[in-house]
N, CA, C and O atoms as a Tinker XYZ file with bonds, in Angstrom:
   252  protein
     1  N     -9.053000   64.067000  -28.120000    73     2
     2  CA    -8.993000   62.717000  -28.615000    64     1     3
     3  C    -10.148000   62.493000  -29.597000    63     2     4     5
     4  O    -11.308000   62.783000  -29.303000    81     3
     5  N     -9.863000   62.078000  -30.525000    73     3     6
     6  CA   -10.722000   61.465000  -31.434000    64     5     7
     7  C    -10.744000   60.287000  -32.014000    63     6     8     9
     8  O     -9.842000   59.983000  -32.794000    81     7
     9  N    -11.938000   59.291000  -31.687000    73     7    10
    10  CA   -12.212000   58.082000  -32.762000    64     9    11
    11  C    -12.449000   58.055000  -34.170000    63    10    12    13
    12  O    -13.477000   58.432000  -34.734000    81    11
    13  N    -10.972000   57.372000  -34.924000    73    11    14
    14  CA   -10.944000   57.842000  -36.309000    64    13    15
    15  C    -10.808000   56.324000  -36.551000    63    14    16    17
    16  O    -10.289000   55.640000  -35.669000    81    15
    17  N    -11.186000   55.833000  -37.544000    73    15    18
    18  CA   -10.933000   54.280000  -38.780000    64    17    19
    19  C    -10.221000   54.453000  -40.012000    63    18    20    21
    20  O    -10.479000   55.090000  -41.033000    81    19
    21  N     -8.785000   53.371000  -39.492000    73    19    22
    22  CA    -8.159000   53.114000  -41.149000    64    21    23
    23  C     -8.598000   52.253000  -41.481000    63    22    24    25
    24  O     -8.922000   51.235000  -40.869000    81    23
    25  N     -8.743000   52.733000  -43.297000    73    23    26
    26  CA    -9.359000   52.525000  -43.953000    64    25    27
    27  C     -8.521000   51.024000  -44.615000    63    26    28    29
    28  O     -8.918000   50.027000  -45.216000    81    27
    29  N     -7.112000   51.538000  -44.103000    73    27    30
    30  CA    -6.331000   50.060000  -44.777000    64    29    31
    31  C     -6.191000   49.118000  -43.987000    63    30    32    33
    32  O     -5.977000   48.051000  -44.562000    81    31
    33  N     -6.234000   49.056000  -42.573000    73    31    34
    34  CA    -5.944000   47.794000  -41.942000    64    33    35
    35  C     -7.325000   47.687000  -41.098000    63    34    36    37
    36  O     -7.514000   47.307000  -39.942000    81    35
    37  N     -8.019000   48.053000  -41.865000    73    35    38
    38  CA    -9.757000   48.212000  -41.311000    64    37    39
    39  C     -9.732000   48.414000  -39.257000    63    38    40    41
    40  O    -10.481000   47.778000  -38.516000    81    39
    41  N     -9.104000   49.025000  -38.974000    73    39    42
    42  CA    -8.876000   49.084000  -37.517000    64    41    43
    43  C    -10.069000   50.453000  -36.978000    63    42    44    45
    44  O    -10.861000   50.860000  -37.829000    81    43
    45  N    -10.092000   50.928000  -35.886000    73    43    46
    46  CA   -10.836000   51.656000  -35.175000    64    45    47
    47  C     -9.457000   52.061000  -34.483000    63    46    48    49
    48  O     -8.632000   51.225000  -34.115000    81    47
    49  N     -9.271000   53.702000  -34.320000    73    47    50
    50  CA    -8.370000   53.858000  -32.990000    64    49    51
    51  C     -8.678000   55.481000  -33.053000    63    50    52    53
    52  O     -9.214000   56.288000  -33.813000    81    51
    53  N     -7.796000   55.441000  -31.394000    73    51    54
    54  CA    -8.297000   56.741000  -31.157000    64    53    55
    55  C     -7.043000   57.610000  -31.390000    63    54    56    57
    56  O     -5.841000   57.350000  -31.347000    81    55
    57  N     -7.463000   58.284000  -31.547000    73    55    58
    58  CA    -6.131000   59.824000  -32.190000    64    57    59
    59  C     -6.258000   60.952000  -31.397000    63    58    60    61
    60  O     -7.235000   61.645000  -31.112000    81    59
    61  N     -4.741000   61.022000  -31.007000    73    59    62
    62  CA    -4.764000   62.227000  -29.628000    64    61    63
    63  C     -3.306000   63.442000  -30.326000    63    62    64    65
    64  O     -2.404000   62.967000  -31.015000    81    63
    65  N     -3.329000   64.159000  -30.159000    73    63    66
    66  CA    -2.701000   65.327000  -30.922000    64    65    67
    67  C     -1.229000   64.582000  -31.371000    63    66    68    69
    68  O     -1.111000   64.752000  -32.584000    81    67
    69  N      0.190000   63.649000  -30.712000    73    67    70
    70  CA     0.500000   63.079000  -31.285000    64    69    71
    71  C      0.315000   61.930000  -32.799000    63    70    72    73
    72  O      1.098000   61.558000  -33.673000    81    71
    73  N     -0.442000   61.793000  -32.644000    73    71    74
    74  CA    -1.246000   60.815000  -33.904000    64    73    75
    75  C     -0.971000   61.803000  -35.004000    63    74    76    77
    76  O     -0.120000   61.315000  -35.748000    81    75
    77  N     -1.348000   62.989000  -35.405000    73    75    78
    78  CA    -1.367000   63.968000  -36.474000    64    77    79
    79  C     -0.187000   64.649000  -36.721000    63    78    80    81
    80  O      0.392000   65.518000  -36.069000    81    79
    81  N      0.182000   63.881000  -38.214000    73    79    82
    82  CA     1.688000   64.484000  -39.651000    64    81    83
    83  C      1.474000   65.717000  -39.245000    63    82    84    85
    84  O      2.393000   66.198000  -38.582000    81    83
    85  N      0.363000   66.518000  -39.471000    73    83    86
    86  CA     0.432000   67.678000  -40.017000    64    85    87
    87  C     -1.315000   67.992000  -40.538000    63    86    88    89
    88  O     -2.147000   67.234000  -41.036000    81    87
    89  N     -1.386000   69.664000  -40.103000    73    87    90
    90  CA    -3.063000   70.116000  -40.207000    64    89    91
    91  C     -3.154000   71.083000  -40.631000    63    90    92    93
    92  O     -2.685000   72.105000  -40.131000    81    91
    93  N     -3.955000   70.992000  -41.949000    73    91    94
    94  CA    -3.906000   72.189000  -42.683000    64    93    95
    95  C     -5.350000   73.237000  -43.149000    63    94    96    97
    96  O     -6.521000   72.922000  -43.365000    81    95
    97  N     -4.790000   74.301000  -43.173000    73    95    98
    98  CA    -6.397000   74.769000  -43.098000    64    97    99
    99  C     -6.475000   75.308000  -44.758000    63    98   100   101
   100  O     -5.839000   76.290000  -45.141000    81    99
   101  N     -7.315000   74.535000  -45.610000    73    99   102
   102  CA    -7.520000   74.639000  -46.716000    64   101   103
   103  C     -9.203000   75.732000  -47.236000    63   102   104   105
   104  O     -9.841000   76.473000  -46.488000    81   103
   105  N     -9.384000   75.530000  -48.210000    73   103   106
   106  CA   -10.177000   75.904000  -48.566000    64   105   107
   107  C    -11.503000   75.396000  -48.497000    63   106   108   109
   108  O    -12.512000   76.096000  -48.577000    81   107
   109  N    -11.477000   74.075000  -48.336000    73   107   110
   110  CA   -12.415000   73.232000  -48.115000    64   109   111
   111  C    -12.902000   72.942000  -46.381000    63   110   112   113
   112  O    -13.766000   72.147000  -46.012000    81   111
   113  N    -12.006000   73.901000  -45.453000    73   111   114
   114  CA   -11.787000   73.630000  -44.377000    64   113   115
   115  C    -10.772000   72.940000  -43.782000    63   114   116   117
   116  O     -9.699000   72.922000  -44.385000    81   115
   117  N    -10.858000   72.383000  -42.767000    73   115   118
   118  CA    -9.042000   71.952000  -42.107000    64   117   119
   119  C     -8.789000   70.521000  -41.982000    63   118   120   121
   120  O     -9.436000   69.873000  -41.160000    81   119
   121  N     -8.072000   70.070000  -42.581000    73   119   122
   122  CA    -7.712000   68.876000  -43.056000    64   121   123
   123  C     -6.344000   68.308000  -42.616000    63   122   124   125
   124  O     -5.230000   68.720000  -42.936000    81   123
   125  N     -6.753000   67.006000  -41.604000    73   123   126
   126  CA    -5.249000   66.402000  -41.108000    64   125   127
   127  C     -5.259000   65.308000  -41.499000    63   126   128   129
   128  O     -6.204000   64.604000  -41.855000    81   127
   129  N     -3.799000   65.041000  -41.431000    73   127   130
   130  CA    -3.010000   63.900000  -41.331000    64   129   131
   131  C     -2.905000   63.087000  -40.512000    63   130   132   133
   132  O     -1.967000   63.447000  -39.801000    81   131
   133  N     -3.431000   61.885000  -40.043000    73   131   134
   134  CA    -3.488000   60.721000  -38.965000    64   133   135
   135  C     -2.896000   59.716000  -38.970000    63   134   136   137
   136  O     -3.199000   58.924000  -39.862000    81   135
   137  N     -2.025000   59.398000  -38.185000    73   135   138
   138  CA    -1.182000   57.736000  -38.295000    64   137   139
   139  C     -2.351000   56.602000  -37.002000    63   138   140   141
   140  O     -2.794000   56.646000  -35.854000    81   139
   141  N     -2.351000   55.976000  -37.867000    73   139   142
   142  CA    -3.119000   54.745000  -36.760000    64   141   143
   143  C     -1.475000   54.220000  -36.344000    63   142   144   145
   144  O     -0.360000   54.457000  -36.808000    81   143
   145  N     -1.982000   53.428000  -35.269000    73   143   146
   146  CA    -0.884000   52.449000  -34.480000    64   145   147
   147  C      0.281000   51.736000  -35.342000    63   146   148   149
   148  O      1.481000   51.738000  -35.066000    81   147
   149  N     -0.397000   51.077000  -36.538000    73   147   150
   150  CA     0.285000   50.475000  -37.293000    64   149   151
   151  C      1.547000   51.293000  -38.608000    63   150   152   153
   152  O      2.516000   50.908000  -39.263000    81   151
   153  N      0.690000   52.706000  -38.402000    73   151   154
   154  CA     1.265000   53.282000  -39.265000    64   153   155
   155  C      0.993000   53.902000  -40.549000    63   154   156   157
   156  O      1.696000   54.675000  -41.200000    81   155
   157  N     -0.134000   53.430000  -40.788000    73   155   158
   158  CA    -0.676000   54.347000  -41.981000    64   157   159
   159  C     -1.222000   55.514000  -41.862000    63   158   160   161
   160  O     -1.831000   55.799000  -40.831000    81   159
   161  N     -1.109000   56.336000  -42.832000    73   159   162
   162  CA    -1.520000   57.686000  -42.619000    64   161   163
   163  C     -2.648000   57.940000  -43.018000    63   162   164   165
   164  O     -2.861000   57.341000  -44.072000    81   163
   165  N     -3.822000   58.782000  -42.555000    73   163   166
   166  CA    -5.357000   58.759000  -42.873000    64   165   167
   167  C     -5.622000   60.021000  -42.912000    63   166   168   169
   168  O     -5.273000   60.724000  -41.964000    81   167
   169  N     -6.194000   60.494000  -43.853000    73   167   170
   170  CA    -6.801000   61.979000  -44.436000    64   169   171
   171  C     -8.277000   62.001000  -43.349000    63   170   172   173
   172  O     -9.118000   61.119000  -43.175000    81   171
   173  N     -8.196000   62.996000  -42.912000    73   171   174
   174  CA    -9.049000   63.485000  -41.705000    64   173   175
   175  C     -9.688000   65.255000  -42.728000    63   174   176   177
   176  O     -9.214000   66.348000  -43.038000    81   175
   177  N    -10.708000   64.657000  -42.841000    73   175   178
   178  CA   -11.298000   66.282000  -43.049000    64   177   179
   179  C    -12.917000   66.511000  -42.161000    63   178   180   181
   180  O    -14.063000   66.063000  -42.182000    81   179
   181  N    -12.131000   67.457000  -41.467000    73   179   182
   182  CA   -13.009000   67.590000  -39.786000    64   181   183
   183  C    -14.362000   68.532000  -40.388000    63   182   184   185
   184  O    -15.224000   68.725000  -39.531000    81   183
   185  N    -14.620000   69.089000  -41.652000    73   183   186
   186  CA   -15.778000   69.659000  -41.475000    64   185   187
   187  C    -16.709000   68.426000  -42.640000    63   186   188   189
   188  O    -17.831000   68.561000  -43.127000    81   187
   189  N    -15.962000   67.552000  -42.759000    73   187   190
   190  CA   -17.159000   66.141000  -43.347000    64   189   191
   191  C    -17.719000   65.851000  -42.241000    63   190   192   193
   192  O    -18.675000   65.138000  -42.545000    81   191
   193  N    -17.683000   65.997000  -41.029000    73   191   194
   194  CA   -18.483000   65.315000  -40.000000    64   193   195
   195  C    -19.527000   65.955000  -39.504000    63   194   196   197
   196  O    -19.488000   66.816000  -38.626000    81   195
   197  N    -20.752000   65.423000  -40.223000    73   195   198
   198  CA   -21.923000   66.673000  -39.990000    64   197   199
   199  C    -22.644000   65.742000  -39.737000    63   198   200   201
   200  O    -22.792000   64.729000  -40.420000    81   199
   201  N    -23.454000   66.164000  -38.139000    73   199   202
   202  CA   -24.777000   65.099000  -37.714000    64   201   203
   203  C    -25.464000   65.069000  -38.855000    63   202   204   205
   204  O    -25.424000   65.955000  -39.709000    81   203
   205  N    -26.226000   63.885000  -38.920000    73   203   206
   206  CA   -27.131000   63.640000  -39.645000    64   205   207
   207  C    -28.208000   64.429000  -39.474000    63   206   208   209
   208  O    -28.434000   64.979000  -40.551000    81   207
   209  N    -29.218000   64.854000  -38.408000    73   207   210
   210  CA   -30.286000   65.677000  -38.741000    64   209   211
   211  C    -29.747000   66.963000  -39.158000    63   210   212   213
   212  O    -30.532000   67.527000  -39.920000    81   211
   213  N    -28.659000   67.644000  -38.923000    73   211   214
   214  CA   -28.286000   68.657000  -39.672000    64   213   215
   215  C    -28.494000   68.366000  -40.805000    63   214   216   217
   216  O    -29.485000   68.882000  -41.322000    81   215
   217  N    -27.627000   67.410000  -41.650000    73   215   218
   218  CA   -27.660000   66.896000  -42.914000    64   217   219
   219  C    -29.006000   67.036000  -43.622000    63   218   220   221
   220  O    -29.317000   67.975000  -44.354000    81   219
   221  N    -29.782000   65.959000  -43.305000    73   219   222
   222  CA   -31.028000   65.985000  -43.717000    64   221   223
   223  C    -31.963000   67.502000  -43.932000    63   222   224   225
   224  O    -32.774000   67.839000  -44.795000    81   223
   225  N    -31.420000   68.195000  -42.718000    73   223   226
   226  CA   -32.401000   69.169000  -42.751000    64   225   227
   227  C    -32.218000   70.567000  -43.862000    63   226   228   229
   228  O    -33.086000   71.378000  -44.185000    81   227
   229  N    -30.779000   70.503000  -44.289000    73   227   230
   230  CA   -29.807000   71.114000  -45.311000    64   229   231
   231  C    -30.816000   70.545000  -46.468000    63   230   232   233
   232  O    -31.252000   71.364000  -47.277000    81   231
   233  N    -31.156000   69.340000  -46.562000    73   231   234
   234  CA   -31.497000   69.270000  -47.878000    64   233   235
   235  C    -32.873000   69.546000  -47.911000    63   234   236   237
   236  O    -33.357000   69.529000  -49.043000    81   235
   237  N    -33.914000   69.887000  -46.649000    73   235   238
   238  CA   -34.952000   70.098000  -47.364000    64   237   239
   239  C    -35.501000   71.454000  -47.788000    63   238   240   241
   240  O    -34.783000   72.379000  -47.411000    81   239
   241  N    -36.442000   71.769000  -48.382000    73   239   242
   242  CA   -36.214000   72.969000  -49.452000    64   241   243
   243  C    -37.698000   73.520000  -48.833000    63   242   244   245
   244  O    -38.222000   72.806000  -47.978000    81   243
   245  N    -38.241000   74.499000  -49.152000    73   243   246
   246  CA   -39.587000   74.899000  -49.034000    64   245   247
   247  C    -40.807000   74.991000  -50.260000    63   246   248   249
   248  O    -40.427000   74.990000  -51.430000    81   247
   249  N    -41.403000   75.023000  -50.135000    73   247   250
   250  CA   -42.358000   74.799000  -50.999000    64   249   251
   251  C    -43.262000   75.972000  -52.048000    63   250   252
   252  O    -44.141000   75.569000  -52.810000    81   251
């Protein structure tokens, strides 16, 4: 299960393997398709979700 947000009916919901069109493993990494409740479909790309101190720590450089 995952807590995902559409972006069009500004909602919060959770997405459980029904929820997902279709998952594809691209080049950029693996990228699904999500229907919220109402019905819209939401682009899910699962390797954008990077903790933040990871993040941060990616960018710092040495001296």
């Amino acid at each position: 299960m995952l807590n995902l947000h559409c972006r069009t009916c500004d909602q919060a919901f959770v997405a459980g393997p029904a929820s997902f069109a279709s998952l594809h493993h691209t080049t950029d990494g693996l990228i699904g398709y999500a229907r919220c409740p109402t019905g819209h479909v939401n682009v899910v790309n699962f390797h954008a979700r990077v903790h933040p101190v990871e993040a941060e720590a990616s960018r710092v450089t040495a001296a």
